[in-house]
Amino acid sequence: MALTYQAGRRVQGTAADRAAVDGVSGGWKEVGRTTLGSTTTTINVASIPDKRYYMVLVDANMAGSTNSAFQLNGDTGSNYTNRKSYEGGADATDTSFTVGRIQGHGGPVPDFNVMYMSNLAAKEKLIINHGVNQNTAGAGTAPRRAEIATKWANTSAAINRFTAVDYLNSGSGYATGAEVVVLGYDPDDTHTDNFWEQLADVTLSSTGDNLSSGTITAKKYLWIQTYISDTGGQDSVNMTFNNDTGNNYAFRRNNNGGTDATTTSTSHITLNSSEVTEDLFSNVFIINNSSNEKLVIGHTIQNQTLGAGTAPIRKEFVGKWSNTSSQITEIDFDNDSSGSYDTNSFIKVWGSN
Amino acid sequence: MILQVAMIQILLSKCGVVTKMVWGKAGSTTLSSAGDTMTVSDMSANNSYVYLFHAPANASYNTIINFDNDSGTKYAERKSANGGADSTAVSQTDFNTGDGTDSDGFHFGYIVDVSGEETLIIDWWNRANTAGAGNAPYRGENVGKFTETTQFTRIDFDNSSGGSGFATDSNLTALGSDITPAAAIPALGANVQVGSRYEETDTRKMYNLQGADTASLAVVDFSSGYTLPAKFSATGSNGYTFTENASSIDQVMYKDLTTDVVGTKYVMRFPFTLTSFTGHTTGANNHKQEIGLGASYGTGEDPTHDFVGLRYTANQSTSKIDFQILARDGSTKNYSAAYSLAYSSVSTPTTWYIEIIRNENDYTLNVYSDSAYSTSLGTATVTQTGITGLRYFNHNLYTQSTNGVSNGSSAGYDIYNNITSVNTSNTWQEIGT
């Protein structure tokens, strides 16, 4: 019913007419970025506005034997503590430490991290980071990976600066083009200019053995989600880029928290090999610099048997595509096992420069 | 911005185009008081979600997740804490993330929710452990599933331990991969004259539009009528400064506001700024300030007149500054800390926004970081009977030790009499059916 205005300052309408209706807006928005124009010891992103959460993309292309780490608000005190696992190994901790960890592998190679942060001024800041390090160039060497939980023990200020640093001062810092992008989200945001834009949204219209993004606009940062439903047989899920099926891939994979296994000089990155009997969901980030190897961070959940009587399977993987001349403009998932991908399988790709 | 969004939507809809917003807000909720349940509901269906959950600890809590408030045995999970071996649980009534501890926590995760298929979740968490950089956080990585195949429209993060584990300001947010932006519609009160009556046709209720609260007493000029001893100085028509920088200070700044200034319900607000700070370290000595309303204006370490206000102390035993609510009935004092901050974390200048609420015999201190009094740093409530005769503005300075500095200023204070919460916008009050 429409509102009606009567004499004597009387208004008539429904409960819905009286109440406010929240807008639909907000999401990950770029709130800070620094790109190096020359080799520099730090990557400093200043004047970050106060947001409840941050998503930080660290394209840490390192020069020399830099051990990449980070500090917040320029705090160089012993106010950080980390819990970290490299290559799926046992957790180790740093306490009263002067930096938050990123990867920490010294070496003049690209390194990519995706971090999520909570940010409440009066509370310690909590950070979860997943990273991939290229390791020795070429598909003959598998990349390294890191999983890190960090706490910055500051309880008096919101985050206003992120600085990537070489915590051992052992290298010459970060190479030209290295970059930190800080995305912010706050429940009170009302903007609609989000960082990520959709590049592909493809749902299979008929069963098949290939799920492809088709040609996408090249972007520096890629975020991919794939849902694969099986027709009843067994599916494999092999990821390739730009239809390159040469032995130009290497990856490191962990199943259910076990020991990492590596595969090198192979024709694809294997999310699952002949294992998917019901459905699989994967989340993947890629740093997509043309002149560097493309680095991949991925996680999957695999539903082997329907129903609550069977726990799902989890996998964590990092991978690389050794191509150093092109950006990824197509992503494919292929099945070479007995089953087929069912019709509600989809791939969504988001990206941004 | 809202108008821009609306115009864009109109233009696009005229052209038959629907704009999707990538990873936009599908829903969000923030606790205004401690609790055990956080719900985001009325979400439109999305294939993919990201969730963000940050819950400072009010008490020990363990986070469980469920969808559509469904507590049937429809959940199964696999989880690892601190990189340890996976464990599994099947036929569960919720997705138990296994993050239980008594410290602040942060989760994020991804959900895929395809119509006709089971819902799959990938979850990570970080729990702070004991405060301070000397204690490494705990971490977890989980996957789970919810076997209902209808797309959900509600997600809950609950505390399975009870005891109001999630502190004030805890937040749960869901971001959807395919969000259609929409402009906000303001509440009707923003466009209607104060005093109007609303006749609600579907509920048969009637409302009266109440205007935003205005202070019954708003003070910024301390240059006349206030007794200001040497350690205080009025700053024209914009508040006053205080100097707590020496030993053996025992002074009170005061003014008689008369007996009508407050009743048994009121709210008092003022900014408290430190412009210079050094924590005092001398054992068995006190540095403190008390700001509020008293029945008199005595001095000494513990004056004996009735008083309600902020008790600010520099505590040498903990090396922290404390913001406490103090309710004193003669020589009986009752106080509790709402917010504490390590000496090493105090930067100057910093302004804290102080709100003192009297609700009969309950006295609450809220400490905020912003002038809108919206971002809480902490809260505490004490109960004390017998407090009467509040009529004097008091600001006491009291020091014993020879070190420590807490110099600062206030830009004045506002008093709202006969209410216990301040409305900053017009609101509809139900007046009958």
Short mmCIF file of N, CA and C in Angstrom, two decimals, chain A residues 36-144:
data_model
loop_
_atom_site.label_atom_id
_atom_site.label_comp_id
_atom_site.label_asym_id
_atom_site.label_seq_id
_atom_site.Cartn_x
_atom_site.Cartn_y
_atom_site.Cartn_z
N LEU A 36 55.80 -1.19 -7.03
CA LEU A 36 57.17 -0.69 -7.06
C LEU A 36 57.61 -0.34 -8.48
N GLY A 37 58.23 0.83 -8.60
CA GLY A 37 58.78 1.24 -9.88
C GLY A 37 60.24 0.88 -10.02
N SER A 38 60.82 0.46 -8.92
CA SER A 38 62.22 0.02 -8.94
C SER A 38 62.43 -0.91 -7.74
N THR A 39 63.53 -1.60 -7.73
CA THR A 39 63.82 -2.49 -6.60
C THR A 39 63.90 -1.67 -5.31
N THR A 40 63.13 -2.08 -4.32
CA THR A 40 63.00 -1.33 -3.08
C THR A 40 62.91 -2.31 -1.92
N THR A 41 63.36 -1.89 -0.77
CA THR A 41 63.42 -2.81 0.36
C THR A 41 62.05 -3.09 0.98
N THR A 42 61.10 -2.19 0.78
CA THR A 42 59.77 -2.42 1.34
C THR A 42 58.70 -2.09 0.30
N ILE A 43 57.51 -2.61 0.53
CA ILE A 43 56.32 -2.19 -0.23
C ILE A 43 55.37 -1.63 0.81
N ASN A 44 55.19 -0.33 0.79
CA ASN A 44 54.45 0.34 1.85
C ASN A 44 53.11 0.84 1.32
N VAL A 45 52.03 0.37 1.91
CA VAL A 45 50.70 0.87 1.57
C VAL A 45 50.20 1.66 2.77
N ALA A 46 50.12 2.98 2.63
CA ALA A 46 49.76 3.86 3.75
C ALA A 46 48.34 4.38 3.59
N SER A 47 47.88 5.06 4.62
CA SER A 47 46.56 5.73 4.62
C SER A 47 45.43 4.77 4.30
N ILE A 48 45.51 3.58 4.86
CA ILE A 48 44.43 2.61 4.68
C ILE A 48 43.26 3.03 5.57
N PRO A 49 42.07 3.19 5.01
CA PRO A 49 40.92 3.56 5.85
C PRO A 49 40.51 2.41 6.76
N ASP A 50 39.84 2.77 7.83
CA ASP A 50 39.44 1.79 8.84
C ASP A 50 38.26 0.98 8.31
N LYS A 51 38.50 -0.29 8.04
CA LYS A 51 37.46 -1.21 7.60
C LYS A 51 37.45 -2.42 8.53
N ARG A 52 36.30 -3.07 8.63
CA ARG A 52 36.18 -4.18 9.57
C ARG A 52 37.03 -5.39 9.14
N TYR A 53 37.15 -5.58 7.82
CA TYR A 53 37.93 -6.71 7.31
C TYR A 53 38.78 -6.25 6.12
N TYR A 54 39.89 -6.91 5.95
CA TYR A 54 40.72 -6.66 4.79
C TYR A 54 41.04 -7.98 4.09
N MET A 55 41.19 -7.87 2.78
CA MET A 55 41.72 -8.95 1.97
C MET A 55 42.94 -8.35 1.29
N VAL A 56 44.11 -8.94 1.53
CA VAL A 56 45.35 -8.35 1.05
C VAL A 56 46.00 -9.30 0.04
N LEU A 57 46.31 -8.76 -1.12
CA LEU A 57 46.97 -9.53 -2.18
C LEU A 57 48.41 -9.06 -2.24
N VAL A 58 49.34 -9.97 -1.98
CA VAL A 58 50.75 -9.61 -1.94
C VAL A 58 51.46 -10.30 -3.10
N ASP A 59 51.77 -9.51 -4.12
CA ASP A 59 52.52 -9.99 -5.27
C ASP A 59 53.99 -9.68 -4.98
N ALA A 60 54.61 -10.57 -4.22
CA ALA A 60 55.94 -10.30 -3.67
C ALA A 60 57.01 -10.87 -4.58
N ASN A 61 57.23 -10.21 -5.69
CA ASN A 61 58.31 -10.62 -6.58
C ASN A 61 59.61 -10.14 -5.96
N MET A 62 60.40 -11.07 -5.45
CA MET A 62 61.52 -10.68 -4.59
C MET A 62 62.83 -10.55 -5.37
N ALA A 63 63.62 -9.64 -4.90
CA ALA A 63 64.97 -9.45 -5.44
C ALA A 63 65.96 -10.00 -4.43
N GLY A 64 67.00 -10.64 -4.89
CA GLY A 64 67.99 -11.19 -3.97
C GLY A 64 67.36 -12.25 -3.08
N SER A 65 67.91 -12.40 -1.88
CA SER A 65 67.45 -13.46 -0.99
C SER A 65 66.49 -12.91 0.07
N THR A 66 65.64 -12.01 -0.35
CA THR A 66 64.68 -11.38 0.55
C THR A 66 63.79 -12.42 1.23
N ASN A 67 63.59 -12.26 2.53
CA ASN A 67 62.65 -13.07 3.28
C ASN A 67 61.42 -12.21 3.54
N SER A 68 60.41 -12.42 2.78
CA SER A 68 59.26 -11.53 2.81
C SER A 68 58.44 -11.71 4.08
N ALA A 69 58.06 -10.57 4.67
CA ALA A 69 57.22 -10.55 5.86
C ALA A 69 56.41 -9.26 5.82
N PHE A 70 55.68 -8.95 6.89
CA PHE A 70 54.92 -7.70 6.87
C PHE A 70 54.84 -7.10 8.27
N GLN A 71 54.60 -5.80 8.28
CA GLN A 71 54.34 -5.06 9.51
C GLN A 71 53.11 -4.19 9.30
N LEU A 72 52.44 -3.88 10.38
CA LEU A 72 51.23 -3.06 10.32
C LEU A 72 51.45 -1.75 11.06
N ASN A 73 50.92 -0.68 10.50
CA ASN A 73 50.99 0.66 11.11
C ASN A 73 52.42 1.08 11.43
N GLY A 74 53.38 0.54 10.71
CA GLY A 74 54.77 0.89 10.96
C GLY A 74 55.30 0.38 12.28
N ASP A 75 54.61 -0.57 12.89
CA ASP A 75 55.02 -1.10 14.19
C ASP A 75 56.18 -2.08 14.00
N THR A 76 57.35 -1.68 14.48
CA THR A 76 58.54 -2.52 14.37
C THR A 76 58.86 -3.22 15.69
N GLY A 77 57.96 -3.09 16.66
CA GLY A 77 58.18 -3.73 17.95
C GLY A 77 57.89 -5.21 17.91
N SER A 78 58.15 -5.86 19.02
CA SER A 78 57.96 -7.32 19.11
C SER A 78 56.51 -7.63 19.45
N ASN A 79 55.63 -7.20 18.57
CA ASN A 79 54.20 -7.26 18.84
C ASN A 79 53.44 -8.20 17.92
N TYR A 80 54.18 -9.10 17.29
CA TYR A 80 53.56 -10.04 16.35
C TYR A 80 53.83 -11.47 16.84
N THR A 81 52.91 -12.34 16.53
CA THR A 81 53.14 -13.76 16.79
C THR A 81 52.50 -14.56 15.67
N ASN A 82 53.18 -15.61 15.26
CA ASN A 82 52.76 -16.38 14.08
C ASN A 82 52.70 -17.87 14.42
N ARG A 83 51.77 -18.51 13.76
CA ARG A 83 51.74 -19.99 13.72
C ARG A 83 51.78 -20.36 12.25
N LYS A 84 52.74 -21.16 11.85
CA LYS A 84 52.98 -21.33 10.43
C LYS A 84 53.27 -22.79 10.09
N SER A 85 52.87 -23.13 8.89
CA SER A 85 53.20 -24.45 8.35
C SER A 85 53.68 -24.25 6.92
N TYR A 86 54.84 -24.80 6.62
CA TYR A 86 55.36 -24.74 5.26
C TYR A 86 55.36 -26.15 4.65
N GLU A 87 54.92 -26.21 3.41
CA GLU A 87 54.90 -27.49 2.67
C GLU A 87 54.13 -28.57 3.45
N GLY A 88 53.12 -28.14 4.19
CA GLY A 88 52.28 -29.09 4.90
C GLY A 88 52.93 -29.70 6.12
N GLY A 89 54.07 -29.17 6.55
CA GLY A 89 54.75 -29.71 7.72
C GLY A 89 54.09 -29.31 9.02
N ALA A 90 54.66 -29.79 10.12
CA ALA A 90 54.10 -29.49 11.43
C ALA A 90 54.15 -28.00 11.70
N ASP A 91 53.18 -27.52 12.46
CA ASP A 91 53.16 -26.11 12.82
C ASP A 91 54.38 -25.74 13.66
N ALA A 92 54.85 -24.52 13.44
CA ALA A 92 55.87 -23.92 14.30
C ALA A 92 55.36 -22.53 14.66
N THR A 93 55.86 -21.97 15.73
CA THR A 93 55.36 -20.67 16.16
C THR A 93 56.52 -19.68 16.36
N ASP A 94 56.21 -18.40 16.16
CA ASP A 94 57.08 -17.30 16.54
C ASP A 94 56.30 -16.50 17.58
N THR A 95 56.92 -16.15 18.65
CA THR A 95 56.25 -15.27 19.62
C THR A 95 57.11 -14.03 19.84
N SER A 96 56.43 -12.95 20.26
CA SER A 96 57.10 -11.67 20.48
C SER A 96 58.04 -11.37 19.32
N PHE A 97 57.49 -11.42 18.15
CA PHE A 97 58.23 -11.33 16.91
C PHE A 97 58.03 -9.94 16.32
N THR A 98 58.95 -9.50 15.51
CA THR A 98 58.88 -8.13 14.99
C THR A 98 58.15 -8.03 13.66
N VAL A 99 57.71 -9.15 13.10
CA VAL A 99 56.98 -9.13 11.83
C VAL A 99 55.91 -10.21 11.83
N GLY A 100 54.94 -10.01 10.97
CA GLY A 100 54.03 -11.09 10.61
C GLY A 100 54.63 -11.83 9.44
N ARG A 101 54.45 -13.12 9.41
CA ARG A 101 55.06 -13.93 8.35
C ARG A 101 54.26 -13.85 7.06
N ILE A 102 54.97 -13.91 5.95
CA ILE A 102 54.32 -14.18 4.67
C ILE A 102 54.81 -15.55 4.23
N GLN A 103 55.81 -15.62 3.38
CA GLN A 103 56.34 -16.92 3.02
C GLN A 103 57.65 -17.18 3.74
N GLY A 104 58.56 -16.24 3.61
CA GLY A 104 59.80 -16.38 4.34
C GLY A 104 60.87 -17.17 3.65
N HIS A 105 60.59 -17.68 2.46
CA HIS A 105 61.63 -18.37 1.71
C HIS A 105 62.49 -17.33 1.01
N GLY A 106 63.70 -17.18 1.42
CA GLY A 106 64.56 -16.24 0.74
C GLY A 106 64.87 -16.73 -0.67
N GLY A 107 64.93 -15.80 -1.60
CA GLY A 107 65.24 -16.21 -2.96
C GLY A 107 64.62 -15.25 -3.94
N PRO A 108 65.30 -14.98 -5.04
CA PRO A 108 64.81 -13.99 -6.01
C PRO A 108 63.75 -14.58 -6.92
N VAL A 109 62.63 -14.97 -6.34
CA VAL A 109 61.57 -15.59 -7.13
C VAL A 109 60.23 -14.99 -6.73
N PRO A 110 59.25 -15.11 -7.61
CA PRO A 110 57.92 -14.61 -7.27
C PRO A 110 57.27 -15.41 -6.14
N ASP A 111 56.44 -14.72 -5.43
CA ASP A 111 55.79 -15.26 -4.25
C ASP A 111 54.44 -14.55 -4.17
N PHE A 112 53.39 -15.29 -3.94
CA PHE A 112 52.05 -14.70 -3.96
C PHE A 112 51.29 -15.14 -2.72
N ASN A 113 50.64 -14.18 -2.08
CA ASN A 113 49.92 -14.47 -0.84
C ASN A 113 48.54 -13.82 -0.87
N VAL A 114 47.57 -14.52 -0.33
CA VAL A 114 46.23 -13.98 -0.15
C VAL A 114 45.93 -14.02 1.35
N MET A 115 45.71 -12.85 1.91
CA MET A 115 45.55 -12.73 3.35
C MET A 115 44.16 -12.18 3.68
N TYR A 116 43.57 -12.68 4.73
CA TYR A 116 42.35 -12.10 5.27
C TYR A 116 42.66 -11.61 6.68
N MET A 117 42.10 -10.43 7.03
CA MET A 117 42.39 -9.82 8.33
C MET A 117 41.11 -9.33 8.99
N SER A 118 41.04 -9.50 10.29
CA SER A 118 40.00 -8.82 11.06
C SER A 118 40.60 -7.55 11.64
N ASN A 119 39.76 -6.54 11.81
CA ASN A 119 40.28 -5.24 12.21
C ASN A 119 39.28 -4.51 13.07
N LEU A 120 39.48 -4.60 14.37
CA LEU A 120 38.68 -3.85 15.33
C LEU A 120 39.69 -3.15 16.23
N ALA A 121 39.59 -1.82 16.31
CA ALA A 121 40.66 -1.03 16.92
C ALA A 121 41.06 -1.54 18.30
N ALA A 122 40.09 -1.87 19.11
CA ALA A 122 40.38 -2.22 20.49
C ALA A 122 40.74 -3.70 20.68
N LYS A 123 40.81 -4.45 19.61
CA LYS A 123 41.09 -5.88 19.71
C LYS A 123 42.35 -6.24 18.91
N GLU A 124 42.99 -7.29 19.33
CA GLU A 124 44.14 -7.79 18.58
C GLU A 124 43.69 -8.16 17.16
N LYS A 125 44.57 -7.88 16.20
CA LYS A 125 44.22 -8.13 14.80
C LYS A 125 44.62 -9.56 14.44
N LEU A 126 43.67 -10.27 13.85
CA LEU A 126 43.88 -11.68 13.52
C LEU A 126 43.95 -11.84 12.00
N ILE A 127 44.91 -12.62 11.55
CA ILE A 127 45.22 -12.71 10.13
C ILE A 127 45.37 -14.17 9.72
N ILE A 128 44.82 -14.52 8.58
CA ILE A 128 44.97 -15.85 8.01
C ILE A 128 45.54 -15.69 6.61
N ASN A 129 46.62 -16.38 6.35
CA ASN A 129 47.35 -16.19 5.09
C ASN A 129 47.61 -17.54 4.41
N HIS A 130 47.40 -17.54 3.10
CA HIS A 130 47.82 -18.68 2.28
C HIS A 130 48.78 -18.15 1.22
N GLY A 131 49.91 -18.83 1.06
CA GLY A 131 50.92 -18.34 0.14
C GLY A 131 51.49 -19.43 -0.74
N VAL A 132 51.99 -18.99 -1.90
CA VAL A 132 52.69 -19.88 -2.80
C VAL A 132 53.99 -19.20 -3.21
N ASN A 133 55.04 -19.97 -3.27
CA ASN A 133 56.35 -19.47 -3.67
C ASN A 133 56.80 -20.28 -4.89
N GLN A 134 57.26 -19.57 -5.91
CA GLN A 134 57.55 -20.22 -7.18
C GLN A 134 58.59 -21.34 -7.05
N ASN A 135 59.57 -21.12 -6.15
CA ASN A 135 60.71 -22.03 -6.06
C ASN A 135 61.53 -21.89 -7.37
N THR A 136 62.43 -22.80 -7.59
CA THR A 136 63.28 -22.73 -8.80
C THR A 136 62.41 -22.68 -10.06
N ALA A 137 62.77 -21.81 -10.97
CA ALA A 137 61.97 -21.63 -12.18
C ALA A 137 61.88 -22.91 -12.99
N GLY A 138 60.74 -23.06 -13.67
CA GLY A 138 60.55 -24.19 -14.55
C GLY A 138 59.62 -25.23 -13.96
N ALA A 139 59.03 -26.00 -14.84
CA ALA A 139 58.06 -27.00 -14.41
C ALA A 139 58.72 -28.20 -13.74
N GLY A 140 60.03 -28.23 -13.75
CA GLY A 140 60.73 -29.34 -13.12
C GLY A 140 60.82 -29.23 -11.60
N THR A 141 60.40 -28.12 -11.07
CA THR A 141 60.44 -27.93 -9.62
C THR A 141 59.07 -27.50 -9.13
N ALA A 142 58.56 -28.20 -8.14
CA ALA A 142 57.24 -27.86 -7.59
C ALA A 142 57.33 -26.60 -6.75
N PRO A 143 56.29 -25.82 -6.70
CA PRO A 143 56.29 -24.62 -5.85
C PRO A 143 56.18 -25.00 -4.38
N ARG A 144 56.46 -24.01 -3.55
CA ARG A 144 56.30 -24.18 -2.10
C ARG A 144 54.98 -23.55 -1.68
#
